[in-house]
Coordinates of C-alpha atoms in Angstrom, one line a residue:
Chain A
M5 CA 0.0 0.0 0.0
S6 CA 3.0 2.3 -0.2
E7 CA 2.5 5.4 -2.3
Q8 CA 5.2 7.0 -4.4
F9 CA 4.6 10.7 -3.6
H10 CA 7.2 12.3 -5.8
D11 CA 5.6 11.3 -9.1
D12 CA 2.1 11.1 -7.7
P13 CA -0.3 12.4 -10.4
L14 CA -2.4 14.5 -8.1
K15 CA 0.8 16.2 -6.6
V16 CA 2.0 16.8 -10.2
A17 CA -1.4 18.3 -11.1
E18 CA -1.2 20.7 -8.1
G19 CA 2.3 21.7 -9.1
W20 CA 1.3 22.4 -12.7
M21 CA -1.6 24.5 -11.5
S22 CA 0.7 26.6 -9.4
E23 CA 2.8 27.2 -12.5
G24 CA -0.2 28.6 -14.2
R25 CA -0.7 25.6 -16.6
K26 CA -4.1 24.4 -17.6
V27 CA -4.7 20.9 -16.3
A28 CA -7.2 18.1 -16.7
V29 CA -7.6 15.0 -14.5
A30 CA -8.7 11.7 -15.9
T31 CA -9.9 9.1 -13.4
V32 CA -10.8 5.4 -13.8
V33 CA -14.4 5.3 -12.3
E34 CA -15.5 1.8 -13.3
T35 CA -13.8 -1.4 -14.6
W36 CA -15.1 -4.7 -15.9
G37 CA -13.1 -7.8 -16.5
S38 CA -9.4 -7.7 -16.3
A39 CA -8.8 -4.0 -16.4
P40 CA -5.1 -3.2 -15.9
R41 CA -5.5 -0.2 -13.5
P42 CA -7.8 -0.1 -10.5
V43 CA -10.8 2.2 -10.0
G44 CA -9.5 5.6 -8.7
S45 CA -6.3 5.6 -10.8
H46 CA -5.4 9.0 -12.3
L47 CA -3.8 10.4 -15.5
V48 CA -3.2 14.1 -15.4
I49 CA -2.6 16.1 -18.5
D50 CA -1.7 19.7 -19.2
Q51 CA -2.5 21.9 -22.3
D52 CA 0.7 20.9 -24.0
S53 CA 0.0 17.1 -23.7
N54 CA 2.4 16.6 -20.9
F55 CA 1.1 13.8 -18.7
E56 CA 1.8 11.9 -15.5
G57 CA 0.1 8.7 -14.2
S58 CA -1.9 6.0 -15.9
V59 CA -5.4 4.8 -16.4
S60 CA -4.7 1.6 -18.4
G61 CA -1.0 0.9 -18.4
G62 CA -0.5 2.3 -21.9
C63 CA -3.4 0.9 -24.0
V64 CA -5.7 4.0 -24.1
E65 CA -3.6 6.9 -22.7
G66 CA -3.2 8.4 -26.2
A67 CA -7.0 8.7 -26.7
V68 CA -7.5 10.0 -23.2
I69 CA -4.9 12.7 -23.7
A70 CA -6.7 13.8 -27.0
D71 CA -10.0 14.1 -25.2
A72 CA -8.4 15.8 -22.2
L73 CA -7.1 18.6 -24.5
E74 CA -10.8 19.2 -25.6
V75 CA -11.9 19.2 -22.0
I76 CA -9.2 21.7 -21.1
D77 CA -10.5 24.0 -24.0
S78 CA -14.2 23.6 -23.3
G79 CA -14.3 23.1 -19.5
E80 CA -17.0 20.5 -20.1
P81 CA -16.2 17.1 -18.4
K82 CA -16.4 13.9 -20.5
M83 CA -17.1 10.3 -19.7
L84 CA -15.0 7.9 -21.9
E85 CA -15.5 4.2 -22.3
F86 CA -12.9 1.7 -23.6
G87 CA -13.0 -2.0 -24.2
V88 CA -12.5 -4.8 -26.7
A89 CA -16.1 -4.5 -27.9
D90 CA -15.6 -0.9 -28.7
E91 CA -15.6 -0.2 -32.5
T92 CA -12.3 1.7 -32.1
A93 CA -10.8 -1.4 -30.5
W94 CA -8.2 -1.7 -33.2
R95 CA -6.8 1.7 -32.4
V96 CA -7.4 2.2 -28.7
G97 CA -8.8 -1.1 -27.3
L98 CA -7.7 -2.8 -24.2
S99 CA -5.7 -5.8 -25.3
C100 CA -6.4 -7.5 -21.9
G101 CA -10.1 -7.9 -22.7
G102 CA -11.2 -5.6 -19.9
R103 CA -13.5 -2.6 -20.2
I104 CA -13.1 0.8 -18.4
R105 CA -14.9 4.0 -17.9
V106 CA -12.7 7.1 -17.5
Y107 CA -14.0 10.5 -16.3
V108 CA -12.1 13.5 -17.6
E109 CA -12.5 16.9 -16.0
R110 CA -10.7 20.2 -16.0
V111 CA -9.2 21.6 -12.8
G112 CA -10.7 25.0 -12.3
Chain B
M24 CA -14.8 20.5 -13.1
M25 CA -12.5 19.9 -10.2
D26 CA -12.2 22.7 -7.8
P27 CA -8.4 23.6 -7.5
L28 CA -9.0 24.0 -3.7
S29 CA -10.3 20.4 -3.6
L30 CA -7.1 19.3 -5.2
K31 CA -5.0 21.2 -2.6
K32 CA -7.1 19.8 0.3
L33 CA -6.8 16.3 -1.1
N34 CA -3.0 16.4 -1.4
A35 CA -2.6 18.1 2.1
A36 CA -4.7 15.4 3.8
R37 CA -2.8 12.6 2.0
A38 CA 0.5 14.1 3.0
A39 CA -0.6 14.3 6.6
R40 CA -1.9 10.7 6.6
R41 CA -5.6 11.6 7.0
A42 CA -8.3 9.6 5.3
I43 CA -10.1 11.7 2.7
A44 CA -12.6 11.3 -0.2
L45 CA -13.2 13.3 -3.3
V46 CA -16.9 13.0 -4.3
S47 CA -17.7 14.0 -7.8
D48 CA -21.3 14.5 -9.0
L49 CA -21.1 12.8 -12.5
G50 CA -24.2 14.7 -13.5
D51 CA -23.2 18.3 -13.0
G52 CA -19.5 17.8 -12.7
R53 CA -19.2 19.4 -9.2
D54 CA -17.0 17.9 -6.6
R55 CA -16.7 18.1 -2.8
I56 CA -14.1 16.9 -0.3
V57 CA -15.2 14.7 2.6
E58 CA -12.8 13.9 5.4
E59 CA -13.3 11.0 7.7
G60 CA -15.3 12.4 10.6
N61 CA -17.2 14.9 8.4
Q62 CA -21.0 14.5 8.7
V63 CA -22.8 13.5 5.5
A64 CA -26.5 12.8 5.5
G65 CA -28.6 10.1 3.8
D66 CA -27.6 7.4 1.4
L67 CA -24.5 9.2 0.3
G68 CA -23.3 9.3 4.0
A69 CA -23.9 5.5 4.3
A70 CA -22.0 4.8 1.1
L71 CA -19.1 7.0 2.2
E72 CA -18.9 5.2 5.6
K73 CA -18.6 1.9 3.8
A74 CA -16.0 3.3 1.4
F75 CA -13.9 4.7 4.2
R76 CA -14.0 1.3 5.9
T77 CA -13.2 -0.8 2.9
G78 CA -10.9 1.7 1.1
K79 CA -12.7 0.9 -2.1
S80 CA -13.5 3.7 -4.6
G81 CA -16.5 3.5 -6.9
V82 CA -19.6 4.9 -8.5
I83 CA -22.6 5.1 -6.3
E84 CA -26.2 6.1 -6.8
A85 CA -27.8 8.3 -4.1
E86 CA -30.6 10.9 -4.1
G87 CA -31.3 10.0 -7.7
R88 CA -27.8 11.1 -8.8
E89 CA -24.6 9.3 -9.8
F90 CA -21.5 10.1 -7.8
F91 CA -17.9 8.9 -8.1
V92 CA -16.3 8.4 -4.7
N93 CA -12.5 8.3 -4.7
I94 CA -11.3 7.2 -1.3
H95 CA -7.7 7.9 -0.2
L96 CA -6.7 6.0 2.9
P97 CA -3.3 6.4 4.4
P98 CA -1.2 3.2 3.9
P99 CA -1.5 1.4 7.2
R100 CA 1.8 1.1 9.1
L101 CA 2.5 -1.9 11.3
V102 CA 4.9 -0.9 14.0
V103 CA 6.5 -3.8 16.0
I104 CA 8.4 -3.3 19.2
G105 CA 10.9 -6.1 19.5
A106 CA 13.2 -7.7 17.0
V107 CA 12.3 -11.2 18.0
H108 CA 11.4 -14.4 16.2
I109 CA 7.8 -13.4 16.0
S110 CA 8.7 -10.2 14.2
Q111 CA 11.1 -12.0 11.9
A112 CA 8.1 -14.2 10.8
M113 CA 5.7 -11.3 10.7
A114 CA 7.8 -9.1 8.3
P115 CA 7.3 -11.0 5.1
M116 CA 3.7 -11.9 6.0
A117 CA 2.9 -8.2 6.6
K118 CA 4.4 -7.2 3.3
L119 CA 2.3 -9.8 1.5
A120 CA -0.8 -8.5 3.2
G121 CA 0.0 -4.9 2.1
Y122 CA 1.2 -3.5 5.3
D123 CA 4.3 -1.3 5.7
I124 CA 6.1 -2.9 8.6
E125 CA 8.8 -1.4 10.8
I126 CA 10.6 -2.9 13.7
M127 CA 12.1 -1.1 16.7
D128 CA 14.3 -2.6 19.4
P129 CA 17.1 -0.9 21.4
R130 CA 18.8 -4.3 22.0
T131 CA 21.4 -4.3 19.3
A132 CA 22.0 -8.0 19.7
F133 CA 18.4 -8.6 18.4
A134 CA 18.1 -5.7 16.0
T135 CA 20.6 -6.8 13.4
P136 CA 20.1 -6.2 9.6
E137 CA 21.1 -9.8 8.9
R138 CA 18.0 -11.0 10.8
F139 CA 15.7 -8.5 9.1
E140 CA 16.8 -8.1 5.5
G141 CA 14.9 -5.6 3.6
V142 CA 12.9 -4.5 6.6
Q143 CA 12.8 -1.0 8.2
L144 CA 14.6 -1.7 11.4
D145 CA 15.6 0.8 14.1
A146 CA 18.1 -0.4 16.8
E147 CA 17.0 2.4 19.1
W148 CA 14.6 3.1 21.9
P149 CA 11.0 3.3 20.6
E150 CA 10.6 6.7 22.4
E151 CA 13.3 8.2 20.2
V152 CA 12.1 6.6 16.9
L153 CA 8.4 7.6 17.6
K154 CA 9.4 11.2 18.2
A155 CA 10.7 11.3 14.6
R156 CA 7.9 9.2 13.2
P157 CA 4.8 9.6 15.4
L158 CA 2.0 7.0 15.5
D159 CA -1.4 7.9 14.2
A160 CA -4.9 6.3 13.7
Y161 CA -3.7 4.4 10.7
C162 CA -1.0 2.6 12.6
A163 CA -1.1 -0.8 14.4
L164 CA 1.3 -1.3 17.3
C165 CA 2.5 -4.7 18.5
A166 CA 4.7 -4.8 21.6
V167 CA 6.4 -8.2 21.7
T168 CA 9.6 -7.8 23.8
H169 CA 8.2 -8.9 27.2
D170 CA 10.2 -6.1 28.7
P171 CA 8.3 -3.2 30.3
K172 CA 11.2 -0.9 29.9
I173 CA 10.9 -1.3 26.1
D174 CA 7.2 -2.0 25.7
D175 CA 5.4 0.4 28.0
Y176 CA 6.2 3.7 26.4
P177 CA 5.1 2.7 22.8
L178 CA 1.9 1.1 24.2
K179 CA 1.0 4.4 25.9
A180 CA 1.9 6.4 22.8
A181 CA -0.3 4.0 20.6
L182 CA -3.3 4.4 22.9
E183 CA -2.9 8.2 22.9
A184 CA -2.5 8.3 19.1
K185 CA -5.7 6.1 18.8
C186 CA -3.9 3.5 16.7
F187 CA -6.5 1.2 15.1
Y188 CA -4.8 -1.8 16.8
V189 CA -2.7 -2.1 20.0
G190 CA -1.5 -5.5 21.0
A191 CA 0.9 -6.7 23.7
L192 CA 2.6 -10.1 24.1
G193 CA 2.4 -11.8 27.5
S194 CA 0.4 -14.1 29.6
R195 CA -2.7 -12.9 31.5
K196 CA -0.5 -12.5 34.6
T197 CA 2.1 -10.4 32.8
H198 CA -0.7 -8.3 31.3
G199 CA -2.3 -7.8 34.7
K200 CA 1.0 -6.3 36.0
R201 CA 1.2 -4.2 32.8
V202 CA -2.3 -2.8 33.4
E203 CA -1.3 -1.9 37.0
R204 CA 1.7 0.0 35.7
L205 CA -0.3 1.8 33.0
L206 CA -3.0 2.8 35.5
A207 CA -0.4 4.1 37.9
E208 CA 1.0 6.3 35.0
G209 CA -2.5 7.8 34.5
V210 CA -3.6 5.9 31.4
P211 CA -7.4 5.7 31.6
Q212 CA -8.9 2.2 32.1
G213 CA -11.0 2.6 28.9
A214 CA -7.9 3.1 26.8
I215 CA -6.1 0.2 28.5
D216 CA -9.1 -2.1 27.6
R217 CA -8.2 -1.5 23.9
I218 CA -5.0 -3.5 24.3
A219 CA -5.3 -6.9 22.7
A220 CA -3.8 -9.2 25.3
P221 CA -2.9 -12.0 25.2
I222 CA -1.9 -10.9 21.7
G223 CA -3.4 -12.5 18.5
L224 CA -6.5 -14.3 17.5
D225 CA -7.0 -17.5 19.6
I226 CA -6.0 -20.1 17.1
G227 CA -3.9 -22.1 19.5
A228 CA -0.7 -20.6 18.0
S229 CA 2.4 -22.2 19.3
S230 CA 5.5 -21.5 17.2
P231 CA 6.7 -17.9 16.5
A232 CA 5.4 -18.1 12.9
E233 CA 2.0 -19.3 14.1
I234 CA 1.9 -16.4 16.6
A235 CA 2.8 -14.1 13.8
V236 CA -0.2 -15.4 11.8
A237 CA -2.5 -14.9 14.8
V238 CA -1.3 -11.4 15.3
L239 CA -1.5 -10.3 11.7
A240 CA -5.0 -11.7 11.4
Q241 CA -6.0 -9.7 14.4
V242 CA -4.5 -6.6 12.9
I243 CA -6.4 -7.1 9.7
Q244 CA -9.6 -7.7 11.6
A245 CA -9.1 -4.6 13.6
F246 CA -8.5 -2.6 10.4
R247 CA -11.4 -3.9 8.4
K248 CA -13.9 -3.7 11.3
R249 CA -12.6 -0.4 12.7
E250 CA -15.1 2.3 13.8
I251 CA -15.5 4.9 11.1
A252 CA -15.6 8.4 12.4
T253 CA -18.5 9.4 10.0
R254 CA -20.8 6.9 11.7
M255 CA -20.0 8.3 15.2
A256 CA -20.6 11.9 13.9
A257 CA -23.9 11.0 12.2
V258 CA -27.1 12.4 13.7

């Protein structure tokens, strides 16, 4: 249960905010099957596509970052869903066969 | 939208080892911070109490709305006073069960790195170590040296810090004498009653490794069944 605080996504997000960067937080809110990262996991993104953390261990991060940039622009939160049954599975599916819901919101 | 202040509060509580939840309304995107002990009414309050106890984050339905509750519990620390055979057996077991274990014993003959490879070990008086790294509600303390000079101070400190588990090795007779000493030092009877003694679940444990299993099981039980402050604060 140890936590790595130095590269902790939420600490990174707070640091970015204090530098005046625009930041979005993506959070795994539900998982089905063998999802690679547990509920509550975070990926944080800034307006220049810098990111820290993980919501899937690499399978869908690219897609989440693209949506996060839109969320940073609009301020409107988004709920994303990924899984093998998804029609975009070839591009951004979870190879493990799991399914996840990811909530993306802007900070501030 | 996440309130920047919520993010700050969340990180501050986590750094200070306080249990905290970020509750996001998935309908309107608003969030709020709830600390363990804050009063929350209705179904949401009940769901939060459960989440604080289990440490499990998740989506919940309450008041006709959908919320995501992200629970952040401090990683529980298991502090063992005494670098004895029981603690040697406990160290790998505790790690497997997800506990950060640390062992303190001022007797340098016992507290050697060879006997406790890869374990946080302090060959110092608990009084000194605990000044630098104080106990809190997310710590369990097991005193297993049999020596009042070593065990008594950390036992008192653990009761004061409201550690979720406080256990002490020794027969009923040994514990009877311990209770007398603690009472004489002004520790309230109600606090002393929280000490698990004889230590460990009663599984008839005999060897040091078996005692370690019994103690660790009792620690896990104390953690998973602990009183949640939200319930006590509820109207």
